[in-house]
PDB file of C-alpha atoms and ligand atoms in Angstrom:
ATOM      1  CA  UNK A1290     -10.900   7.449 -19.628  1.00  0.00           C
ATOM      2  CA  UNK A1291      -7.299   7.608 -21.223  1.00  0.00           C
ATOM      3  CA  UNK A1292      -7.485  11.017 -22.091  1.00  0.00           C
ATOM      4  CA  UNK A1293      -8.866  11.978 -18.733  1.00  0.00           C
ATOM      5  CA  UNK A1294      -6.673  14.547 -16.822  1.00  0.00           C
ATOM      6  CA  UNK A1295      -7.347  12.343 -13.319  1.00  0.00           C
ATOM      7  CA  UNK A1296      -6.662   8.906 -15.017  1.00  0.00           C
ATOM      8  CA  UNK A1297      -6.325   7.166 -11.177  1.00  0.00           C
ATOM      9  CA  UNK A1298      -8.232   4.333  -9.772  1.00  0.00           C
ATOM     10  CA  UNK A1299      -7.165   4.695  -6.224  1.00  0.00           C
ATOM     11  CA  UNK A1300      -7.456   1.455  -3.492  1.00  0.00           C
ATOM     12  CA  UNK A1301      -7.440   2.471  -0.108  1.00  0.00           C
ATOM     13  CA  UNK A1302      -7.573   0.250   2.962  1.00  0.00           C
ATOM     14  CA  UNK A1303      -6.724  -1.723   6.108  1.00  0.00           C
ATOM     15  CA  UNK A1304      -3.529  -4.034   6.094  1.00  0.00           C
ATOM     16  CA  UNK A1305      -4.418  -7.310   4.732  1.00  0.00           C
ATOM     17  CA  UNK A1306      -7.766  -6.473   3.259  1.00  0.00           C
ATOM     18  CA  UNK A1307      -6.415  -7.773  -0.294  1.00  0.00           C
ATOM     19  CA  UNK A1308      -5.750  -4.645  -1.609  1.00  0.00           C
ATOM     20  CA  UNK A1309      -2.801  -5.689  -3.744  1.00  0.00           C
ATOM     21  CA  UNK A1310      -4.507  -9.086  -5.533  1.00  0.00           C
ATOM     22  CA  UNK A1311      -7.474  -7.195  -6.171  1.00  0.00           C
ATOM     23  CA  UNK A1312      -5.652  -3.935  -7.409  1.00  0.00           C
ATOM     24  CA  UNK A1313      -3.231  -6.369  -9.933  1.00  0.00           C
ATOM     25  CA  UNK A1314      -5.946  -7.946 -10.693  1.00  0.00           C
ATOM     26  CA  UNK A1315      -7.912  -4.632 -11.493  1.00  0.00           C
ATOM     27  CA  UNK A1316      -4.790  -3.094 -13.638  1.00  0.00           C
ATOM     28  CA  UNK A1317      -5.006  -6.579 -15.913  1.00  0.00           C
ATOM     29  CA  UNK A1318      -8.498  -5.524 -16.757  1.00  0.00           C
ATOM     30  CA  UNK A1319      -8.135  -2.169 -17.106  1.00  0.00           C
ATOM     31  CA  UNK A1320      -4.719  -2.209 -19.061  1.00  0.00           C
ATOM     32  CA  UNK A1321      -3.233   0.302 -16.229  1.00  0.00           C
ATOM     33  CA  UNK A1322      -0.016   0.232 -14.063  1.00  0.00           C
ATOM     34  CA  UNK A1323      -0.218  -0.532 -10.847  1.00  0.00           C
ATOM     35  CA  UNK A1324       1.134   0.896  -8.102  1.00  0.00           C
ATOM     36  CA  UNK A1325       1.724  -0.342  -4.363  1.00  0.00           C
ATOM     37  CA  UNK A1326       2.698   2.554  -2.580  1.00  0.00           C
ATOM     38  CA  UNK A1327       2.857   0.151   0.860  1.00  0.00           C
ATOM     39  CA  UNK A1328       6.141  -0.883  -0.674  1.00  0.00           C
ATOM     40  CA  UNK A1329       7.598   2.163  -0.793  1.00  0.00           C
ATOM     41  CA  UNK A1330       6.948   3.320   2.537  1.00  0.00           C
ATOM     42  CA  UNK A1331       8.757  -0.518   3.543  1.00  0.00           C
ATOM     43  CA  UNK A1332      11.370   0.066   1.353  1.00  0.00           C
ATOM     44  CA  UNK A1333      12.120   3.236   3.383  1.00  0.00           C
ATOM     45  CA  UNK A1334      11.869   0.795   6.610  1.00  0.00           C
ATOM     46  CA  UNK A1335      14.035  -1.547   5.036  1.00  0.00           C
ATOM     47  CA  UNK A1336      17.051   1.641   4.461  1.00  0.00           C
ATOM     48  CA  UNK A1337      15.973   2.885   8.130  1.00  0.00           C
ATOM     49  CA  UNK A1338      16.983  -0.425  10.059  1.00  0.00           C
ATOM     50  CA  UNK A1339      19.858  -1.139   7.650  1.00  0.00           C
ATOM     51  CA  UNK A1340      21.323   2.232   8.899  1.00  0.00           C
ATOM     52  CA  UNK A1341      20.586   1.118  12.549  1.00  0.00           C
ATOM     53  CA  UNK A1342      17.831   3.465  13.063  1.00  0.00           C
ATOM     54  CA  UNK A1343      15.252   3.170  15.505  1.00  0.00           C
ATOM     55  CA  UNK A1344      12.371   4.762  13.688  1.00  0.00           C
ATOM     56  CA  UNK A1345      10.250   4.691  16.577  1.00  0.00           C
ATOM     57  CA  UNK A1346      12.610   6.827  18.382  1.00  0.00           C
ATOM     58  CA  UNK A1347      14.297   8.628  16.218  1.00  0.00           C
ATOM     59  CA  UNK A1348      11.866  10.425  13.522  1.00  0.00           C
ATOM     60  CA  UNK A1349      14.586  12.679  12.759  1.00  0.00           C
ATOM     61  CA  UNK A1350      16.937  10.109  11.961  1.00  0.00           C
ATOM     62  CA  UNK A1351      14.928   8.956   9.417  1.00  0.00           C
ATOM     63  CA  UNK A1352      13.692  11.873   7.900  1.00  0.00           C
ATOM     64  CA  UNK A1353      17.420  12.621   7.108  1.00  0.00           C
ATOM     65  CA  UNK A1354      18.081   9.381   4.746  1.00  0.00           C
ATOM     66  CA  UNK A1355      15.122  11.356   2.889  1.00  0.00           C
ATOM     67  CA  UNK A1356      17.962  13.206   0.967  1.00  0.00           C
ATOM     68  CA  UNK A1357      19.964  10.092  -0.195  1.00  0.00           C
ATOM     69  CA  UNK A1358      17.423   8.086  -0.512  1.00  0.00           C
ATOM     70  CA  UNK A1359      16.736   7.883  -4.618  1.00  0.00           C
ATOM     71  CA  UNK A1360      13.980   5.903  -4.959  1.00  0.00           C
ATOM     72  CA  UNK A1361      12.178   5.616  -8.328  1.00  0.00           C
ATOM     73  CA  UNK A1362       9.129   4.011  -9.517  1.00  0.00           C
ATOM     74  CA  UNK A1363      10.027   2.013 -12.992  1.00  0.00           C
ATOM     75  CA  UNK A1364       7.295   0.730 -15.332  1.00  0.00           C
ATOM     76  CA  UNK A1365       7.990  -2.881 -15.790  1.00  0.00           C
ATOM     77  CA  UNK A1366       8.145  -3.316 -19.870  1.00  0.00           C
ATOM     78  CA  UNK A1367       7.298  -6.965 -18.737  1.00  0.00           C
ATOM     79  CA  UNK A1368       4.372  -6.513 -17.480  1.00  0.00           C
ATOM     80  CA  UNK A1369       2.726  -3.257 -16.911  1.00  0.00           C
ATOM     81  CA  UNK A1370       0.489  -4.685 -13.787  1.00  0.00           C
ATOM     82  CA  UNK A1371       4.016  -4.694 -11.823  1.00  0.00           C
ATOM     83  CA  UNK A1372       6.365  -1.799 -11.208  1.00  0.00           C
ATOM     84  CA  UNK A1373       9.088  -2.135  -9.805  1.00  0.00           C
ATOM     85  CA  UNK A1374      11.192   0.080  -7.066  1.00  0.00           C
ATOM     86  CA  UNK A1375      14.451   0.913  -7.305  1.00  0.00           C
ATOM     87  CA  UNK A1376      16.851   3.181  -4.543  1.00  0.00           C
ATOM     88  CA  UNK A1377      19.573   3.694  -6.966  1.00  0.00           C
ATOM     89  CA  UNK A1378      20.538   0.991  -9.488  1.00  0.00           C
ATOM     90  CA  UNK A1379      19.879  -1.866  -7.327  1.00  0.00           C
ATOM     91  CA  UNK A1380      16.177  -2.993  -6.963  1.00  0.00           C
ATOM     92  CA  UNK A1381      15.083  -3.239  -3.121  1.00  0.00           C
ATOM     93  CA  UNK A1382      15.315  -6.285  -1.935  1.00  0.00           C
ATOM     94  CA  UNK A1383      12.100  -9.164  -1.108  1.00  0.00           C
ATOM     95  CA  UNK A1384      12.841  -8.079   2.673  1.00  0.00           C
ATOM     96  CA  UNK A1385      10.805  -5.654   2.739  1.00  0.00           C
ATOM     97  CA  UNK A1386       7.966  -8.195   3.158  1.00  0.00           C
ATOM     98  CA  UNK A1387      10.028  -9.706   6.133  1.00  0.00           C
ATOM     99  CA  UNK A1388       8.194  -9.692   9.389  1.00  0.00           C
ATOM    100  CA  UNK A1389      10.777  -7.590  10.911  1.00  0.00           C
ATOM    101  CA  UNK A1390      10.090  -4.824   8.083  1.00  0.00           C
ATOM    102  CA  UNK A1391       6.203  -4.917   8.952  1.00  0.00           C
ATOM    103  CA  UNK A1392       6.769  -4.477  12.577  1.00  0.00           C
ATOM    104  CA  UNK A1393       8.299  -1.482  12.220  1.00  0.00           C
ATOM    105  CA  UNK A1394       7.010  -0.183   9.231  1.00  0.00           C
ATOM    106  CA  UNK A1395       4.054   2.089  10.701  1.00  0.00           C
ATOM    107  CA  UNK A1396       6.289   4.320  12.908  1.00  0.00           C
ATOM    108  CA  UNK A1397       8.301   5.156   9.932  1.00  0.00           C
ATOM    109  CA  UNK A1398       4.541   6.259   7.527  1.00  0.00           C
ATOM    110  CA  UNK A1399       3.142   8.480  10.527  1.00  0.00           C
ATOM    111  CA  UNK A1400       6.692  10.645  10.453  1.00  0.00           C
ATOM    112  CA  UNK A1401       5.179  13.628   8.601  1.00  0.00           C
ATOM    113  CA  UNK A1402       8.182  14.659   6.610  1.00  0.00           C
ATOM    114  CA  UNK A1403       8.071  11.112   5.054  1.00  0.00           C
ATOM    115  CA  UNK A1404       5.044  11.455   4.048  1.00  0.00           C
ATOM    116  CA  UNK A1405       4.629  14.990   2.047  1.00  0.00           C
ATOM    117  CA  UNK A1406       8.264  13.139   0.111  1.00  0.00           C
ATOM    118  CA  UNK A1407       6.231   9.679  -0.402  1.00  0.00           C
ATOM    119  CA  UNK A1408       2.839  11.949  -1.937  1.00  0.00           C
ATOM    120  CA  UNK A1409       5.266  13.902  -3.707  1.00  0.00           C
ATOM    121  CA  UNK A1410       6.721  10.557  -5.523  1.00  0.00           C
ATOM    122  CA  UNK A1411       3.346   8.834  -5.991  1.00  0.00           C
ATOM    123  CA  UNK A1412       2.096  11.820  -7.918  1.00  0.00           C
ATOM    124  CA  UNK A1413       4.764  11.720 -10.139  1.00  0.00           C
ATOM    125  CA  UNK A1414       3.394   8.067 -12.043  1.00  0.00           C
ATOM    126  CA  UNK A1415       0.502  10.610 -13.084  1.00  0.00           C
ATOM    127  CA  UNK A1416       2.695  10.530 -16.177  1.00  0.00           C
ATOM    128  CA  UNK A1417       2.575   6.700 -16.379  1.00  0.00           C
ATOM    129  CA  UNK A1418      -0.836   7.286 -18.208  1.00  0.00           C
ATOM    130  CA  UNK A1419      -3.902   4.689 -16.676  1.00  0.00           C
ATOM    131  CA  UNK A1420      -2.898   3.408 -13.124  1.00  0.00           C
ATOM    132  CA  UNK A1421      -4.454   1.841 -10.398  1.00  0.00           C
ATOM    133  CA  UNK A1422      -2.467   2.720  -7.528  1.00  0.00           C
ATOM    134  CA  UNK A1423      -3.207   1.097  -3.950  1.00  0.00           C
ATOM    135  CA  UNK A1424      -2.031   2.344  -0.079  1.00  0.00           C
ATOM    136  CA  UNK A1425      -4.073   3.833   2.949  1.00  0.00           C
ATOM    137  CA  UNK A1426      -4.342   7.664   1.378  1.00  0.00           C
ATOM    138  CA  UNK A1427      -4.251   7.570  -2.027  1.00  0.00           C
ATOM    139  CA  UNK A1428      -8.560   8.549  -2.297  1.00  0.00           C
ATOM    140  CA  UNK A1429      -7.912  10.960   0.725  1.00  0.00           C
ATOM    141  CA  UNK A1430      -3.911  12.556  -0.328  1.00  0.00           C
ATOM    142  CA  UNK A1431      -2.211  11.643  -3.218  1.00  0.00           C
ATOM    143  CA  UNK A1432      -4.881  11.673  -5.605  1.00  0.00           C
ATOM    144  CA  UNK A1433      -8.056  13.728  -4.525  1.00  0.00           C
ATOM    145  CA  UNK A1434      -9.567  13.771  -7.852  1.00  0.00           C
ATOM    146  CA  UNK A1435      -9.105  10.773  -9.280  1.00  0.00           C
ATOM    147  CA  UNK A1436     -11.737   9.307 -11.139  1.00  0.00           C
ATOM    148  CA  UNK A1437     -12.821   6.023  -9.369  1.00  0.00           C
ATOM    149  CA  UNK A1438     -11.857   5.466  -5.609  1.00  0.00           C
ATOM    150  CA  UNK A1439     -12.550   2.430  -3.769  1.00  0.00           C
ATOM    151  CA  UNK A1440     -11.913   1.611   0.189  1.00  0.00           C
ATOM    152  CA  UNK A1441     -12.066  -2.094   0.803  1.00  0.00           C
ATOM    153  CA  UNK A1442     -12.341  -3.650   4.435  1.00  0.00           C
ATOM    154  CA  UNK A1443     -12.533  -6.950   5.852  1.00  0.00           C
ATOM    155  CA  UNK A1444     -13.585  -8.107   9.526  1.00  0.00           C
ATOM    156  CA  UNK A1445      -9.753  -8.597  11.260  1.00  0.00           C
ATOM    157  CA  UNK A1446     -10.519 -12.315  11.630  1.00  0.00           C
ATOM    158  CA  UNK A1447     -10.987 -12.944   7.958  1.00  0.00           C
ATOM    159  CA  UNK A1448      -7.922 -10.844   7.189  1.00  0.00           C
ATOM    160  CA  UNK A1449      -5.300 -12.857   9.424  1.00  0.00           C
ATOM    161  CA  UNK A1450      -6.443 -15.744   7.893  1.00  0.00           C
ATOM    162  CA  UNK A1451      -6.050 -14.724   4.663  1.00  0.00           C
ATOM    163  CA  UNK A1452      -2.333 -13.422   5.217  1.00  0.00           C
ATOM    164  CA  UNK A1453      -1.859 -16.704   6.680  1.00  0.00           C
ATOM    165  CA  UNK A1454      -2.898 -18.497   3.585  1.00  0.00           C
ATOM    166  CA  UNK A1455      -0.799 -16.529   1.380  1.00  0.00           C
ATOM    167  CA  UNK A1456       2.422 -17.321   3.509  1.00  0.00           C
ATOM    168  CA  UNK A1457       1.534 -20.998   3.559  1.00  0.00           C
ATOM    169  CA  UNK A1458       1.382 -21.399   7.284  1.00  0.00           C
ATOM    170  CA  UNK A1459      -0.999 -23.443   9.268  1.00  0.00           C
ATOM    171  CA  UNK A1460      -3.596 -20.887  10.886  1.00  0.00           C
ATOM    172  CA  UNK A1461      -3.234 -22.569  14.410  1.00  0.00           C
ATOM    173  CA  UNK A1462      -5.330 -20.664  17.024  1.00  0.00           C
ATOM    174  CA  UNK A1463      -2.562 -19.046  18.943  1.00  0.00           C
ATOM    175  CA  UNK A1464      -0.935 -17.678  15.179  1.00  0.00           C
ATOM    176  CA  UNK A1465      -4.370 -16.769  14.183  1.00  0.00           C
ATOM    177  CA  UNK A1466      -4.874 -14.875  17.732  1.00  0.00           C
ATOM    178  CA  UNK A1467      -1.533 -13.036  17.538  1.00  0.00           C
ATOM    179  CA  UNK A1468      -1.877 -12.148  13.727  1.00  0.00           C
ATOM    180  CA  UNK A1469      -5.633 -10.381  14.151  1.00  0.00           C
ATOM    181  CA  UNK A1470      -3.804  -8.780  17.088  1.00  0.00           C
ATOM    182  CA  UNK A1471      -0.736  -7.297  15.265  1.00  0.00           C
ATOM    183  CA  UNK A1472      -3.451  -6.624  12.527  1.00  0.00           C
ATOM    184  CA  UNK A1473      -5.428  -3.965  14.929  1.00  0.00           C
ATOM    185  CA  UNK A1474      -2.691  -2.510  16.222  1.00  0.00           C
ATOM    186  CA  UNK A1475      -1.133  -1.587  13.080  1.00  0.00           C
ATOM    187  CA  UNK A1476      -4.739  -0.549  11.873  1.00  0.00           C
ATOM    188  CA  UNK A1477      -5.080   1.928  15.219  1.00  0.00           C
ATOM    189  CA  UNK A1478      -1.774   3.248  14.401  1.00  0.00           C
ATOM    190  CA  UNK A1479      -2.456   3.716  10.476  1.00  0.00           C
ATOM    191  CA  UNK A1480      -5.762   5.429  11.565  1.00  0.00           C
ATOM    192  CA  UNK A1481      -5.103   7.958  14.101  1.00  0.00           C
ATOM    193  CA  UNK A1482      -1.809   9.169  12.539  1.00  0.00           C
ATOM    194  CA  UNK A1483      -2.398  12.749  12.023  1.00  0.00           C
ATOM    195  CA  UNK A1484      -1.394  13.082   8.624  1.00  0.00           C
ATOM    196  CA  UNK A1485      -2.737  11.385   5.994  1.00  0.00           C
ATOM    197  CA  UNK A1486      -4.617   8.676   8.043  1.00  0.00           C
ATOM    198  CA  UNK A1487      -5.987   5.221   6.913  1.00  0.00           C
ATOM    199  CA  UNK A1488      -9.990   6.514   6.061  1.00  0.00           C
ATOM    200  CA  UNK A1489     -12.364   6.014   3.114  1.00  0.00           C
ATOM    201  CA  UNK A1490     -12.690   9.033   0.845  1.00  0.00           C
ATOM    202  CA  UNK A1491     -16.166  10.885   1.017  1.00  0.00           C
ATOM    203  CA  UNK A1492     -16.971   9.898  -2.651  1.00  0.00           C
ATOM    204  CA  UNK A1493     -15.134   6.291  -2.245  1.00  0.00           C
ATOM    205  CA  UNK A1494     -16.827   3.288  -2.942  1.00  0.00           C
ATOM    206  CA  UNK A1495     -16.928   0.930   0.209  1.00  0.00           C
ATOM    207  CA  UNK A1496     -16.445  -2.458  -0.129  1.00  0.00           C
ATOM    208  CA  UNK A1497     -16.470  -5.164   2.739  1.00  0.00           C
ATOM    209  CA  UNK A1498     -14.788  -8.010   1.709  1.00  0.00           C
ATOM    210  CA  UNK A1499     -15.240 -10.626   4.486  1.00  0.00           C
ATOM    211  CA  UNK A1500     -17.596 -12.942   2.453  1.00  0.00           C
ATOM    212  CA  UNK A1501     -16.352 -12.004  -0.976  1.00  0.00           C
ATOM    213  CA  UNK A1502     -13.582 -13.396  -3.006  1.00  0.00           C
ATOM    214  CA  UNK A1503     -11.478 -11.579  -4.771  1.00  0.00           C
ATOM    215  CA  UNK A1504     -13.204 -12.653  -8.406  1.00  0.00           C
ATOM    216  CA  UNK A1505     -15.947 -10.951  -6.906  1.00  0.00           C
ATOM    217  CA  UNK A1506     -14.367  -7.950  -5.457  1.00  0.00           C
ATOM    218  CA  UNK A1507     -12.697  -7.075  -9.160  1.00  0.00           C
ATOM    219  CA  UNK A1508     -15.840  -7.717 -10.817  1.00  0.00           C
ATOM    220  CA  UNK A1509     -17.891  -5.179  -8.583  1.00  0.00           C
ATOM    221  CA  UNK A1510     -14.968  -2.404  -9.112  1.00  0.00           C
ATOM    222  CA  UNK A1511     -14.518  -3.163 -13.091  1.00  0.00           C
ATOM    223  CA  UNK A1512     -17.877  -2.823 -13.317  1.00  0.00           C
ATOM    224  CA  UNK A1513     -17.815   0.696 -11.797  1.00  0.00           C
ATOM    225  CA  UNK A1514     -15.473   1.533 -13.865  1.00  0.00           C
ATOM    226  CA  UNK A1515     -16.767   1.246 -17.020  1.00  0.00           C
TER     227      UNK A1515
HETATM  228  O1   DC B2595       0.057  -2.218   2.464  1.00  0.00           O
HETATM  229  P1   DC B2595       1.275  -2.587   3.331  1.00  0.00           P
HETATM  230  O2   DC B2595       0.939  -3.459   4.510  1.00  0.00           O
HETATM  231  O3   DC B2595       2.413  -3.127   2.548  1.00  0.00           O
HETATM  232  O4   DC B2595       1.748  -1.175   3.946  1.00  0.00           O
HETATM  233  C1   DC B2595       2.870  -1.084   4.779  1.00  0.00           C
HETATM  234  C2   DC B2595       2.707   0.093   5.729  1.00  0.00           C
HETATM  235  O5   DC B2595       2.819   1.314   5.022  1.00  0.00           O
HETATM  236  C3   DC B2595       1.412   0.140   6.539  1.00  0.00           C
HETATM  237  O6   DC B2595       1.689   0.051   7.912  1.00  0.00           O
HETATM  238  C4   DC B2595       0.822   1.480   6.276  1.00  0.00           C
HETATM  239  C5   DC B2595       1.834   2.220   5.450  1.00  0.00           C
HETATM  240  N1   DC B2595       1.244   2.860   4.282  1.00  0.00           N
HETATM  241  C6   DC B2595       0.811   4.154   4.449  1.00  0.00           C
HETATM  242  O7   DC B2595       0.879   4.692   5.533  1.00  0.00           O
HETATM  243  N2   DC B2595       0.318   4.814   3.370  1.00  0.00           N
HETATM  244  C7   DC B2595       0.231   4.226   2.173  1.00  0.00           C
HETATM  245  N3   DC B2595      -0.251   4.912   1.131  1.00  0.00           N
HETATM  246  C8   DC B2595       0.646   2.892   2.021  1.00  0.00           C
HETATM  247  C9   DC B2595       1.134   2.217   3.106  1.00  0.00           C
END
């Protein structure tokens, strides 16, 4: 597969449906970088509110940090499962996880000038070599002919609870009940955007989740791989 022209496993799917475990996890086996282009689209959120912009209503405003706004995807000689983003000389910081970044992080992906400039920037890794790059539109946009795309779901339920694992918290029924709903909304918002919307490729392999574990997930797409 190395010498493949389309050397791309893409991951597509809802938020919280694993996709990053499962696509680190993939890149280990596989020897490939890997590439979470959710982070890049939240590092642009991250620039956006530091500048004081209200990306929900100000599209424009955003769109024009697009031309100062350096970001580059670096192969990490430390381990080639992680790259790492920088805007400049000065990696982006761990807040673009914060829950303040995720809230507003959808109304800055469905601005369509933000999204031709992220494409643009995820096709450049093509010269990375093997990677296994994960988002909502990487089968559909960035990467139509790769070789092996997968779209992995998960009932909304089953992904709040997982998110609230991996934070530590206690999954109390009110946190659980306001997660799941934060989870749909984003989801609705991901998949009626007009460009480049959160959907399964035609030739994707579909994979629901909900009663697998990740061990399981991997194995099923390594083994497609082959
Ligand atoms: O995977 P994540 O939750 O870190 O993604 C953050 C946001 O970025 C999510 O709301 C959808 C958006 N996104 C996107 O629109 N296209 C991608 N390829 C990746 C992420």
């Amino acid at each position: 597969m190395k010498n493949s022209p389309n050397n791309q496993i893409t991951i597509d799917g809802p938020a919280a449906s694993g996709k990053s475990s499962i696509a680190k996890r993939v890149a280990e086996e596989k020897n490939a970088y890997c590439i979470n282009t959710g982070e890049m689209y939240r590092a642009l959120t991250w620039a956006t509110l530091k500048n004081n912009i209200d990306p929900k209503c100000d599209p424009a405003g955003v769109a024009s940090l697009l031309g100062e706004f350096n970001l580059r995807i670096i192969a990490n000689s430390q381990d080639i499962t992680t790259t790492l983003l920088y805007n400049d000389n000065s990696i982006i910081p761990e807040d673009i996880l914060s829950s303040h970044v995720t809230s507003q992080v959808s109304y800055v992906a469905i601005i369509p000038q933000v999204r031709d400039w992220m494409v643009n920037k995820q096709r450049e890794t093509k010269e990375l070599g093997l990677i296994v790059m994960e988002g909502r539109d990487i089968g559909t946009v960035v990467f139509p002919d790769a070789n092996y795309k997968f779209f992995l779901t998960a009932r909304p339920e089953e992904r709040a609870l997982r998110r609230l694992k991996q934070t530590g918290e206690h999954p109390t029924e009110l946190k659980l009940a306001t997660l799941v709903e934060s989870i749909i909304k984003r989801d609705k918002i991901d998949s009626e955007r007009e460009v480049g919307p959160l959907k399964p490729a035609v030739d994707a392999h579909i994979i629901d989740s909900t009663t697998l574990t990740i061990c399981d997930v991997v194995n099923k797409i390594v083994s497609i791989c082959k």
